[in-house]
mmCIF file of N, CA, C and O in Angstrom:
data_model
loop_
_atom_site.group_PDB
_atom_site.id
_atom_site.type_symbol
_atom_site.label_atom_id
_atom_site.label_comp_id
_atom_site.label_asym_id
_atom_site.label_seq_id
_atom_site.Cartn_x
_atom_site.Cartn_y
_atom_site.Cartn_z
ATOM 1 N N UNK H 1 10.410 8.524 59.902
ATOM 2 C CA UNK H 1 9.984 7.417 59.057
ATOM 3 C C UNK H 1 9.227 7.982 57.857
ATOM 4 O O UNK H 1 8.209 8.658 58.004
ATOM 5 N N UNK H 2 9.671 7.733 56.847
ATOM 6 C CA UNK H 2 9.108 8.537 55.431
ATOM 7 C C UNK H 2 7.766 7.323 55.342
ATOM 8 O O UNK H 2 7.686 6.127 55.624
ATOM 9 N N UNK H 3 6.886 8.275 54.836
ATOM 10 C CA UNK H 3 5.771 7.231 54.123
ATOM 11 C C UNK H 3 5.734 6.419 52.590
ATOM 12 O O UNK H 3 5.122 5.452 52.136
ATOM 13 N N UNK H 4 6.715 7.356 52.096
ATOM 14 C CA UNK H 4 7.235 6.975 50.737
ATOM 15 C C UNK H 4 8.088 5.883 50.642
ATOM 16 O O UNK H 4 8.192 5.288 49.569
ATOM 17 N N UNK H 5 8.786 5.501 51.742
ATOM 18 C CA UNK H 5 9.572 4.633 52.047
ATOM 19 C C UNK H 5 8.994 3.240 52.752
ATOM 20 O O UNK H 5 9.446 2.104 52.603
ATOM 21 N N UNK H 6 7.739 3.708 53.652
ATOM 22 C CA UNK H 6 7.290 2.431 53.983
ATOM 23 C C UNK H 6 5.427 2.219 52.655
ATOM 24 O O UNK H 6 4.498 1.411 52.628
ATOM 25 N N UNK H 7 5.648 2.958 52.167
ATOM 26 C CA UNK H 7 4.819 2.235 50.994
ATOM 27 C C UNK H 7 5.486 1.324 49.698
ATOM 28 O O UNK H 7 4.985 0.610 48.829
ATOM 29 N N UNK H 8 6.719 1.686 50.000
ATOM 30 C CA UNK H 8 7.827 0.974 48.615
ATOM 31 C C UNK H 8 8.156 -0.384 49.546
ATOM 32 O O UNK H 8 7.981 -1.538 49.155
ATOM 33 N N UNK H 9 8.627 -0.027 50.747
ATOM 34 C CA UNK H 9 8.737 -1.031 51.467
ATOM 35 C C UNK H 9 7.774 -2.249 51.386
ATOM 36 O O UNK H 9 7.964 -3.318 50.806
ATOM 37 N N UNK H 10 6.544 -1.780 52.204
ATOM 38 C CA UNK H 10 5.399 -2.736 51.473
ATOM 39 C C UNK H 10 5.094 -3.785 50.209
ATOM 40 O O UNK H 10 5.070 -5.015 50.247
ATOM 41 N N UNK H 11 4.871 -2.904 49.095
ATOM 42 C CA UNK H 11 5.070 -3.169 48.155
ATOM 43 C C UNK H 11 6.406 -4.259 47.508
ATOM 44 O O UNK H 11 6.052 -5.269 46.901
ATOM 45 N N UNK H 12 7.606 -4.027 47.652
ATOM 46 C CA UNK H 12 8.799 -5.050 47.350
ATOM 47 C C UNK H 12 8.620 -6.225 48.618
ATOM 48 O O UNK H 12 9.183 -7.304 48.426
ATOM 49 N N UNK H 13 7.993 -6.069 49.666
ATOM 50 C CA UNK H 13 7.822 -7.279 50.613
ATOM 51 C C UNK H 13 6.660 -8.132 50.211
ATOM 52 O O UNK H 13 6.600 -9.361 50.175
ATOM 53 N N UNK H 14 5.787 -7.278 49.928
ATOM 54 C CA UNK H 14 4.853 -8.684 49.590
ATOM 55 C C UNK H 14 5.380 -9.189 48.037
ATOM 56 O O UNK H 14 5.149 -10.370 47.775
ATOM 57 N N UNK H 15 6.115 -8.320 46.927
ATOM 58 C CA UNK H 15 6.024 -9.106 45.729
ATOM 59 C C UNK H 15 7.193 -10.274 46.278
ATOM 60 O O UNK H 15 7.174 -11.416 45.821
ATOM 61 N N UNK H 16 8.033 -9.911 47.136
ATOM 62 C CA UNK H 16 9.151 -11.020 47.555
ATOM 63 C C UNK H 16 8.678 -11.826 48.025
ATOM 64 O O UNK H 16 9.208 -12.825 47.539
ATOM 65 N N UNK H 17 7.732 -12.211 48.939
ATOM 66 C CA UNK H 17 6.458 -13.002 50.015
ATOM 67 C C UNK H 17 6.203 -13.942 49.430
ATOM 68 O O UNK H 17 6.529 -15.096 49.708
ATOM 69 N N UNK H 18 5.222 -13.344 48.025
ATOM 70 C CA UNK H 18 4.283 -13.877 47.102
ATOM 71 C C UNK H 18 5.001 -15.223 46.182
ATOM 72 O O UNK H 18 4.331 -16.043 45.555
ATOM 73 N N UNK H 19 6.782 -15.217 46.295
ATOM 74 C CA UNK H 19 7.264 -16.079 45.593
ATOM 75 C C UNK H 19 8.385 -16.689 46.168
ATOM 76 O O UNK H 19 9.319 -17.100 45.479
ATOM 77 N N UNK H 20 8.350 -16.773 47.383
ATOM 78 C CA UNK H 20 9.581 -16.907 48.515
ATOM 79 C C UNK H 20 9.062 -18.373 48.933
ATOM 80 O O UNK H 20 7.858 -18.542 49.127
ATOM 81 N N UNK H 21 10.281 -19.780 49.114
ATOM 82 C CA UNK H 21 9.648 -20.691 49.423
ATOM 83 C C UNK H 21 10.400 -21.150 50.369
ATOM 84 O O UNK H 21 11.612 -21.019 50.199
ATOM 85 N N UNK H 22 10.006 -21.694 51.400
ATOM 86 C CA UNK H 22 8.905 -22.022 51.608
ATOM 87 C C UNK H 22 8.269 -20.904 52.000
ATOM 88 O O UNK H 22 8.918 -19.941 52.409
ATOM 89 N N UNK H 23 6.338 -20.879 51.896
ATOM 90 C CA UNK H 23 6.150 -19.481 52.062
ATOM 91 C C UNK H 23 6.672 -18.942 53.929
ATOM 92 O O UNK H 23 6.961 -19.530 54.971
ATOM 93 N N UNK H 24 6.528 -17.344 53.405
ATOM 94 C CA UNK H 24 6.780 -16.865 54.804
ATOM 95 C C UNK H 24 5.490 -16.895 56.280
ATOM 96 O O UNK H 24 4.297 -16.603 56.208
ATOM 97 N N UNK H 25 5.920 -17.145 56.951
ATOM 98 C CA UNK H 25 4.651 -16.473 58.274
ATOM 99 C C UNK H 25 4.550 -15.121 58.400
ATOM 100 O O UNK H 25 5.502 -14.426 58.046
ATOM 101 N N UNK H 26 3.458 -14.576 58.890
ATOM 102 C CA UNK H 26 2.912 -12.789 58.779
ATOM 103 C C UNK H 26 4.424 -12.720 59.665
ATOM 104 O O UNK H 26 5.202 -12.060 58.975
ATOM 105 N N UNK H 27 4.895 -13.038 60.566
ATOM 106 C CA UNK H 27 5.992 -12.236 61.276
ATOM 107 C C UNK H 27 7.000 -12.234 60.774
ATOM 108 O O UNK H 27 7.797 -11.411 61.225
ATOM 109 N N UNK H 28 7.425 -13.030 59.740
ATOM 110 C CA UNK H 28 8.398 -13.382 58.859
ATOM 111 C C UNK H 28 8.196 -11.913 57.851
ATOM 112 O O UNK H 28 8.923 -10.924 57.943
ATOM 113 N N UNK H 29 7.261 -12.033 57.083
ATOM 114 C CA UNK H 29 6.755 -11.373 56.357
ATOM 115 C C UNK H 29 6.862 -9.772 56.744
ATOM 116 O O UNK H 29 7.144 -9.003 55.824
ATOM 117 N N UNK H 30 6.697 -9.357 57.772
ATOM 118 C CA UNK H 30 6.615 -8.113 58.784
ATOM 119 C C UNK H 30 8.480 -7.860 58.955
ATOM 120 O O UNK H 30 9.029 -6.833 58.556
ATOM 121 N N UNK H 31 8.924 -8.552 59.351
ATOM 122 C CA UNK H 31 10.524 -8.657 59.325
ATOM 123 C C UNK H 31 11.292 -7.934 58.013
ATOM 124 O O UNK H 31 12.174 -7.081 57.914
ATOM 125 N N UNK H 32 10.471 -8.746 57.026
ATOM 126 C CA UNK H 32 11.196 -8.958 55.567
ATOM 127 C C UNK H 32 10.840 -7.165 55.104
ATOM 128 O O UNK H 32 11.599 -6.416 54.489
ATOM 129 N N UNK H 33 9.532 -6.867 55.607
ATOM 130 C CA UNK H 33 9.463 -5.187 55.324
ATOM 131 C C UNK H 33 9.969 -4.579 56.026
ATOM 132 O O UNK H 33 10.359 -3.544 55.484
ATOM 133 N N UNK H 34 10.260 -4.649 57.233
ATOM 134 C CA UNK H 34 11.019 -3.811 58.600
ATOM 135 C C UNK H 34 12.306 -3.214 57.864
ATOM 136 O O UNK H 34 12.718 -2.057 57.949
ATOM 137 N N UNK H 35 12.997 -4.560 56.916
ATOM 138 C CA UNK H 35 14.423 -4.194 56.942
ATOM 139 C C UNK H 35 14.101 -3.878 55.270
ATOM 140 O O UNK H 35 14.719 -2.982 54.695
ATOM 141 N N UNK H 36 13.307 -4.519 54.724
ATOM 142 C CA UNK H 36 13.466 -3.535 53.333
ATOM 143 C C UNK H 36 13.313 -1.786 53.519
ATOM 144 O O UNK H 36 13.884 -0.960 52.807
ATOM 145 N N UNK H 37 12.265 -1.448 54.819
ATOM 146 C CA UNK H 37 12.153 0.100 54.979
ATOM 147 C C UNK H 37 13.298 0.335 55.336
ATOM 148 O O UNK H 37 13.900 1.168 54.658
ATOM 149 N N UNK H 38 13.870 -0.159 56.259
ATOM 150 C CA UNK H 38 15.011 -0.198 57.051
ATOM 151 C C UNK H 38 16.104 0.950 55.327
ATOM 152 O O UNK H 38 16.432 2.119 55.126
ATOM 153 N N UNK H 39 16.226 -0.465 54.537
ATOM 154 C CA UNK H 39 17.349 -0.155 53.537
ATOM 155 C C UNK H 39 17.192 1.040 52.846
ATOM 156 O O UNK H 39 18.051 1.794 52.389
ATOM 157 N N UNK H 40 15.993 1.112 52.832
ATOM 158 C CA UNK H 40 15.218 2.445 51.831
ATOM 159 C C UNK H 40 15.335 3.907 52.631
ATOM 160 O O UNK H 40 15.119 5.000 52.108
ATOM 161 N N UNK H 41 15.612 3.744 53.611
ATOM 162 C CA UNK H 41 15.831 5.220 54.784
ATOM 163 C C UNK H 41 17.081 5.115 54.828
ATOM 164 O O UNK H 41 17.422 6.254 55.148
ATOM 165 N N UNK H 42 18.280 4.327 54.688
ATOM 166 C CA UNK H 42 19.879 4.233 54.652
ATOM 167 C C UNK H 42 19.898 6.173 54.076
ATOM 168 O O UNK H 42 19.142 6.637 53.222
ATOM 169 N N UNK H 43 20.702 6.762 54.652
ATOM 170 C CA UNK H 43 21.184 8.031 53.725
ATOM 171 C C UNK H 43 22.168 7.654 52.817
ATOM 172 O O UNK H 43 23.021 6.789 53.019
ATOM 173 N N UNK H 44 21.950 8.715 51.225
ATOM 174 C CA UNK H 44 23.102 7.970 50.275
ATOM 175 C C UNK H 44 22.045 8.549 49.581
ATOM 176 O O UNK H 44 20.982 9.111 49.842
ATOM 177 N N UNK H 45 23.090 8.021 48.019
ATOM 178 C CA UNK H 45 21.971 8.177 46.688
ATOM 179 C C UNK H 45 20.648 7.664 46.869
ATOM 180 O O UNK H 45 20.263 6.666 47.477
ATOM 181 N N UNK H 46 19.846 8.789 46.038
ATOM 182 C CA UNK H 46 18.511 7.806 45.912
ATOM 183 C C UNK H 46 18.039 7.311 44.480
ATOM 184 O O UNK H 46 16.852 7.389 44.165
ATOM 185 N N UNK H 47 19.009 6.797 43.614
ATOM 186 C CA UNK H 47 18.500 6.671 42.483
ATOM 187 C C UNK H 47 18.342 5.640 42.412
ATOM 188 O O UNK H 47 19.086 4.899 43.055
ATOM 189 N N UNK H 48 17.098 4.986 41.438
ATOM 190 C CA UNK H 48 16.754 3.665 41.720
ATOM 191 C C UNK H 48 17.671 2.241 41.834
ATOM 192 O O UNK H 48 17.273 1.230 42.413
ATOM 193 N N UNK H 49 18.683 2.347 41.313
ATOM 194 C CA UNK H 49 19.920 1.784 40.772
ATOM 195 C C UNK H 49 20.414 1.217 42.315
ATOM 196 O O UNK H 49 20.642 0.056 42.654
ATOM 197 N N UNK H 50 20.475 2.223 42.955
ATOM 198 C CA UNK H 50 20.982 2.292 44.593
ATOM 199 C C UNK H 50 19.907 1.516 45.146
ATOM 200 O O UNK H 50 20.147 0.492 45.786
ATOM 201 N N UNK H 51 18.702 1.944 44.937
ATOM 202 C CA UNK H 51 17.937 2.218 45.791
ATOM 203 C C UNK H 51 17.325 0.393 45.695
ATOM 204 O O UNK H 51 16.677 -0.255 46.517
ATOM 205 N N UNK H 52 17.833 0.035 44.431
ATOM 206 C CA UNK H 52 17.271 -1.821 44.431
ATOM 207 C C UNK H 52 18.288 -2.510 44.767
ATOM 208 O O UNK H 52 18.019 -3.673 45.067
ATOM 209 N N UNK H 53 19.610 -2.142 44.838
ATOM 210 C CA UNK H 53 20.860 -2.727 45.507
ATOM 211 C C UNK H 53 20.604 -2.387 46.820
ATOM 212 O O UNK H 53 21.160 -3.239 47.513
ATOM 213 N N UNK H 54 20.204 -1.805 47.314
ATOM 214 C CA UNK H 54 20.126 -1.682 48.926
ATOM 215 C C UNK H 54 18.761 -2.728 49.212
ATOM 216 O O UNK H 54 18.948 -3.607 50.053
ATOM 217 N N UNK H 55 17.677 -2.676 48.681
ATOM 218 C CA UNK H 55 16.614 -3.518 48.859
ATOM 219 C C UNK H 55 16.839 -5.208 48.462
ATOM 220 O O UNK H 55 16.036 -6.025 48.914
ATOM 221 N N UNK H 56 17.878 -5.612 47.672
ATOM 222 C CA UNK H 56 18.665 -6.697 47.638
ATOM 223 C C UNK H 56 19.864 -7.221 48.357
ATOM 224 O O UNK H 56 20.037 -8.408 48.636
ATOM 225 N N UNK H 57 20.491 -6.464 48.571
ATOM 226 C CA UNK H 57 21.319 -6.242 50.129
ATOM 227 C C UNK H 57 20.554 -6.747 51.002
ATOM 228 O O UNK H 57 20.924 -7.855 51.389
ATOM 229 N N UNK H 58 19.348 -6.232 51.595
ATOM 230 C CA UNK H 58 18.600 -6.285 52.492
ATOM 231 C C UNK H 58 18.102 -7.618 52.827
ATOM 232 O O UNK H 58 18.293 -8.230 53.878
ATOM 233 N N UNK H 59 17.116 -8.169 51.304
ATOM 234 C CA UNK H 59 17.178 -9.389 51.544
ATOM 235 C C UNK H 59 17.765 -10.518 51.391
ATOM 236 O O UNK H 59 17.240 -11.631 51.420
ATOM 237 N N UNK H 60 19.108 -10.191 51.187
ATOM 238 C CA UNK H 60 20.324 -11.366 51.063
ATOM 239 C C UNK H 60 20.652 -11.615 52.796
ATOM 240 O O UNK H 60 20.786 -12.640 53.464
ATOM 241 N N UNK H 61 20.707 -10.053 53.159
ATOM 242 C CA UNK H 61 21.066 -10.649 54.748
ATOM 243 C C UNK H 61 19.870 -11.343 55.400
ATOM 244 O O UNK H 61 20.106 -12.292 56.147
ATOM 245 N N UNK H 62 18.724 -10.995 55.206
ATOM 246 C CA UNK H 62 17.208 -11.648 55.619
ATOM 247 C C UNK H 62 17.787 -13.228 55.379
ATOM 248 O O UNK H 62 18.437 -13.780 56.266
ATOM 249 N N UNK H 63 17.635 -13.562 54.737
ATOM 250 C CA UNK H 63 17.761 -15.067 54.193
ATOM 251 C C UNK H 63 19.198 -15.759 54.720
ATOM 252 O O UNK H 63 19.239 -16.985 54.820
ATOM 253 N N UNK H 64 20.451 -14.897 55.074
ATOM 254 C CA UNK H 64 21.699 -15.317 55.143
ATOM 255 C C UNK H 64 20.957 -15.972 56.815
ATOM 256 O O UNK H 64 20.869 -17.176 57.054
ATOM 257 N N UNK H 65 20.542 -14.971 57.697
ATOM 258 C CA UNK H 65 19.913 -14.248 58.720
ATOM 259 C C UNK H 65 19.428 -16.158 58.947
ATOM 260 O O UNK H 65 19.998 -17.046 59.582
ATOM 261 N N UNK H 66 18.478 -16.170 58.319
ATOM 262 C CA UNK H 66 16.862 -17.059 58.917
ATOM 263 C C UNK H 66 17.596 -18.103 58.072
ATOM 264 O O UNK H 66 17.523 -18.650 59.173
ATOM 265 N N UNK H 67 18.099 -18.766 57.410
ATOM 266 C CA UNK H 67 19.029 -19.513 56.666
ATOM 267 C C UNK H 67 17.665 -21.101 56.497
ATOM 268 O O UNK H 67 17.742 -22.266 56.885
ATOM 269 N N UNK H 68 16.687 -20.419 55.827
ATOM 270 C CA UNK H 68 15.811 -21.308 55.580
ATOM 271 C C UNK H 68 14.558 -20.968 54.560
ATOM 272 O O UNK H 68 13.505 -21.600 54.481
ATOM 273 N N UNK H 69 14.924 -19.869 53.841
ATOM 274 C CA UNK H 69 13.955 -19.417 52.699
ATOM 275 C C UNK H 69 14.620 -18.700 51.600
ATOM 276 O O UNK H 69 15.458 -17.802 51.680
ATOM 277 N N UNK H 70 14.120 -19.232 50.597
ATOM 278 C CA UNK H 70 14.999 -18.329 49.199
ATOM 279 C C UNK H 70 13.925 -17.670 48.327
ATOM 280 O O UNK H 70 13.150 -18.241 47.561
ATOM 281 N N UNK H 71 14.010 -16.567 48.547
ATOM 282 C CA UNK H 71 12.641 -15.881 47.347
ATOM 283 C C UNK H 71 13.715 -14.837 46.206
ATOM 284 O O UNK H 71 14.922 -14.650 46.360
ATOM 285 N N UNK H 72 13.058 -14.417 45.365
ATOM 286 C CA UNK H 72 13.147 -13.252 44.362
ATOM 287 C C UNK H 72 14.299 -12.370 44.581
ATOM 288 O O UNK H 72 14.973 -12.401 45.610
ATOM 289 N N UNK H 73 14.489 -11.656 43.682
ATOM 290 C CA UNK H 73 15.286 -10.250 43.806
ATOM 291 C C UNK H 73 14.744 -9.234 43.091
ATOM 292 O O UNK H 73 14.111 -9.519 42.074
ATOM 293 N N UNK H 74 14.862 -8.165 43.407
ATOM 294 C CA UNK H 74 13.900 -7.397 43.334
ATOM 295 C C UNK H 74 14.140 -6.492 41.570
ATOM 296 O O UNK H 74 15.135 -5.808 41.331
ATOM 297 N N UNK H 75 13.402 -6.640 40.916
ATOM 298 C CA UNK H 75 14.444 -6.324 39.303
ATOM 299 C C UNK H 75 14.424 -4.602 39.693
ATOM 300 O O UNK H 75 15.382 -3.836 39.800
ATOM 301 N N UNK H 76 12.851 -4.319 39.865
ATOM 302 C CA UNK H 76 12.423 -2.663 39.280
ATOM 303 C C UNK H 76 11.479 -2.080 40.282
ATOM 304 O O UNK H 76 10.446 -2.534 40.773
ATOM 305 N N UNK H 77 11.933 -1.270 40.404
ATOM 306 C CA UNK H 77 10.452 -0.736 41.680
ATOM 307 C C UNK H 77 10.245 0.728 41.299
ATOM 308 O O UNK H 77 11.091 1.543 41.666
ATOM 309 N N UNK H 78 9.174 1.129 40.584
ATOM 310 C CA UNK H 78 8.616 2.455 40.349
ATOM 311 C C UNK H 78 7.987 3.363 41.500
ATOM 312 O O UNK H 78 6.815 3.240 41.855
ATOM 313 N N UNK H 79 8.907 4.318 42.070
ATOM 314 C CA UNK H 79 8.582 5.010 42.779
ATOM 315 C C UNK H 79 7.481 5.534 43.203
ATOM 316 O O UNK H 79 7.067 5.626 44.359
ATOM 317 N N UNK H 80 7.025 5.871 42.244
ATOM 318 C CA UNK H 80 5.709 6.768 42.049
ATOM 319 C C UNK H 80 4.123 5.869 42.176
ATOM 320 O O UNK H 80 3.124 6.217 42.807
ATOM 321 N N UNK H 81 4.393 4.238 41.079
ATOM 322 C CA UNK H 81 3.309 3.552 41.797
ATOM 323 C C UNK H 81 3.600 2.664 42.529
ATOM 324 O O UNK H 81 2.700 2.286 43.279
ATOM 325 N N UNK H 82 4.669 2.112 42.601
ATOM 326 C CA UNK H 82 5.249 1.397 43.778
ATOM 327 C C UNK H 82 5.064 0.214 43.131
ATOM 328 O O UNK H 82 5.365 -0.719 43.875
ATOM 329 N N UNK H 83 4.612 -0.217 41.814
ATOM 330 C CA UNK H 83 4.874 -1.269 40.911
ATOM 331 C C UNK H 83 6.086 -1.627 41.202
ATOM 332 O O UNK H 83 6.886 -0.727 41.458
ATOM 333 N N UNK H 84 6.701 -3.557 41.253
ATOM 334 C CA UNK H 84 7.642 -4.106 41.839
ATOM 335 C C UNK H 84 7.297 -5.380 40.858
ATOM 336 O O UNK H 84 6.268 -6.032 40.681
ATOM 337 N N UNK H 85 8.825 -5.451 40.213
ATOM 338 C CA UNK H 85 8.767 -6.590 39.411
ATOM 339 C C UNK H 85 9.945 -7.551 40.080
ATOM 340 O O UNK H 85 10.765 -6.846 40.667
ATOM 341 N N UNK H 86 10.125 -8.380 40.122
ATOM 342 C CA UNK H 86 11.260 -9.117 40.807
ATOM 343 C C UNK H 86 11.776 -10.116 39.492
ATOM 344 O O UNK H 86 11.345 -10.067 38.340
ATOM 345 N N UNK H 87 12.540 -10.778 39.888
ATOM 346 C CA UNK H 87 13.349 -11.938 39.243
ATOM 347 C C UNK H 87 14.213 -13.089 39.966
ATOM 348 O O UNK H 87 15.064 -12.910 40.837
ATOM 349 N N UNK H 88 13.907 -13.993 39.552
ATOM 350 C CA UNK H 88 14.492 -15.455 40.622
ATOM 351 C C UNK H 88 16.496 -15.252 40.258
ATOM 352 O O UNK H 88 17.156 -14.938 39.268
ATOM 353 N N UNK H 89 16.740 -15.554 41.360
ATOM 354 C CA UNK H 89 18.602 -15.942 40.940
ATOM 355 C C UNK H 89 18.234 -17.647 40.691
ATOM 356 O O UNK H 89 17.384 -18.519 40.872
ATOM 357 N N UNK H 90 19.651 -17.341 40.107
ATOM 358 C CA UNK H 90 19.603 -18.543 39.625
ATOM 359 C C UNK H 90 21.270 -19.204 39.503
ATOM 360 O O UNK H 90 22.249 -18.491 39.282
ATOM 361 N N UNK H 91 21.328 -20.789 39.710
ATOM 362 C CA UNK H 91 22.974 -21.375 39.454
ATOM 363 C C UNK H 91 22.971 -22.070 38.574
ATOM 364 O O UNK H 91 22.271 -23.042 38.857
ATOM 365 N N UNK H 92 23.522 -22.169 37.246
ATOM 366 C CA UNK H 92 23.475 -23.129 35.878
ATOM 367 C C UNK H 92 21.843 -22.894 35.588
ATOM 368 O O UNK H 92 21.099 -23.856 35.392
ATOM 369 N N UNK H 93 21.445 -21.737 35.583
ATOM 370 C CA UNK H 93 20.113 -21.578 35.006
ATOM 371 C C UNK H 93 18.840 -22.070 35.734
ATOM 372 O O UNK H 93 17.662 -21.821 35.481
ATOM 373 N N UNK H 94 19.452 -22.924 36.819
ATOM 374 C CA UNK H 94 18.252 -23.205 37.366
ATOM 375 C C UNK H 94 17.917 -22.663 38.708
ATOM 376 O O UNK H 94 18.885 -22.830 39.450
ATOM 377 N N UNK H 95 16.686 -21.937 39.458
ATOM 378 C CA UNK H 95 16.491 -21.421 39.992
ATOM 379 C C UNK H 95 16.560 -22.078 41.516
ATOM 380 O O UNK H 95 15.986 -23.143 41.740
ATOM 381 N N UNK H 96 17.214 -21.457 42.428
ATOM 382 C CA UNK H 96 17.781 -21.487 43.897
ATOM 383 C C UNK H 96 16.682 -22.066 45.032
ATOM 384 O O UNK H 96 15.685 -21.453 45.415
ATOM 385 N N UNK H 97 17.056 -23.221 45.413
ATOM 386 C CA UNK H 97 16.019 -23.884 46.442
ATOM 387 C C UNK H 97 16.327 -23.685 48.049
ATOM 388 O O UNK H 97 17.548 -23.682 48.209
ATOM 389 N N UNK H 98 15.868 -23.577 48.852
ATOM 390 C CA UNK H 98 15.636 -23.408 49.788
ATOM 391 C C UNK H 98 16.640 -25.206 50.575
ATOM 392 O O UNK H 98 16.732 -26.244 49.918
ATOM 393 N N UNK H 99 17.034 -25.080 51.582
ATOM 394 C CA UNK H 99 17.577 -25.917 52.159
ATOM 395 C C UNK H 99 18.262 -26.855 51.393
ATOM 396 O O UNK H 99 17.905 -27.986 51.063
ATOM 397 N N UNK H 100 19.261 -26.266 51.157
ATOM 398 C CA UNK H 100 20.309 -27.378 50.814
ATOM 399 C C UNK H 100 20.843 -26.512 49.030
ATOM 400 O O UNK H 100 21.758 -27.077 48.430
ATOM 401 N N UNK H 101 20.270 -25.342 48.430
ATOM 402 C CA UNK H 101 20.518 -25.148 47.209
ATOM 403 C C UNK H 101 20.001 -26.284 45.972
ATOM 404 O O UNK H 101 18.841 -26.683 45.876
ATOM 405 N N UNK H 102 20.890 -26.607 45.262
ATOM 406 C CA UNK H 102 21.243 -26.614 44.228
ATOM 407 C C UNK H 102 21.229 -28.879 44.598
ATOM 408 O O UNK H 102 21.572 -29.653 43.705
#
């Protein structure tokens, strides 16, 4: 288990947490990092490019998974400070609701 991996982990789970609705429960929340570390230890490229498609991967199946919360995607995650910017999806511009969509 890399530490570099569960500090990025961390980091992209709570900025996903922080804007995920309805909000998550700590075990929810604990889940949502399990499998973001999870994606981030996958062997393969590690360039960031990969490395936020696998952490979006991750939480598409989370949500496909629990089929009752829609949060963020993850835009940028800086390795080094573990700074994590995200961005909402969106259908006709307007941003993705939880039970039932659109």
């Amino acid at each position: 288990m890399s530490m570099d991996a569960s500090r990025l982990a961390s980091a992209a789970a709570q900025a996903y947490a922080a804007e995920t609705k309805p909000p998550l429960t700590e075990e929810l929340a604990a889940r949502v990092r399990d499998a973001l570390q999870a994606a981030l230890e996958e062997t393969g490229t590690a360039g960031e490019a990969d490395r936020i498609d696998r952490l979006n991967a991750a939480l598409d199946a989370f949500e496909t998974d629990l089929d009752a919360v829609v949060g963020p995607r993850i835009a940028s995650l800086d390795a080094a400070s573990a700074a994590v910017t995200t961005r909402h999806r969106s259908e006709a511009g307007q941003p993705l609701r939880a039970f039932g969509g659109q």
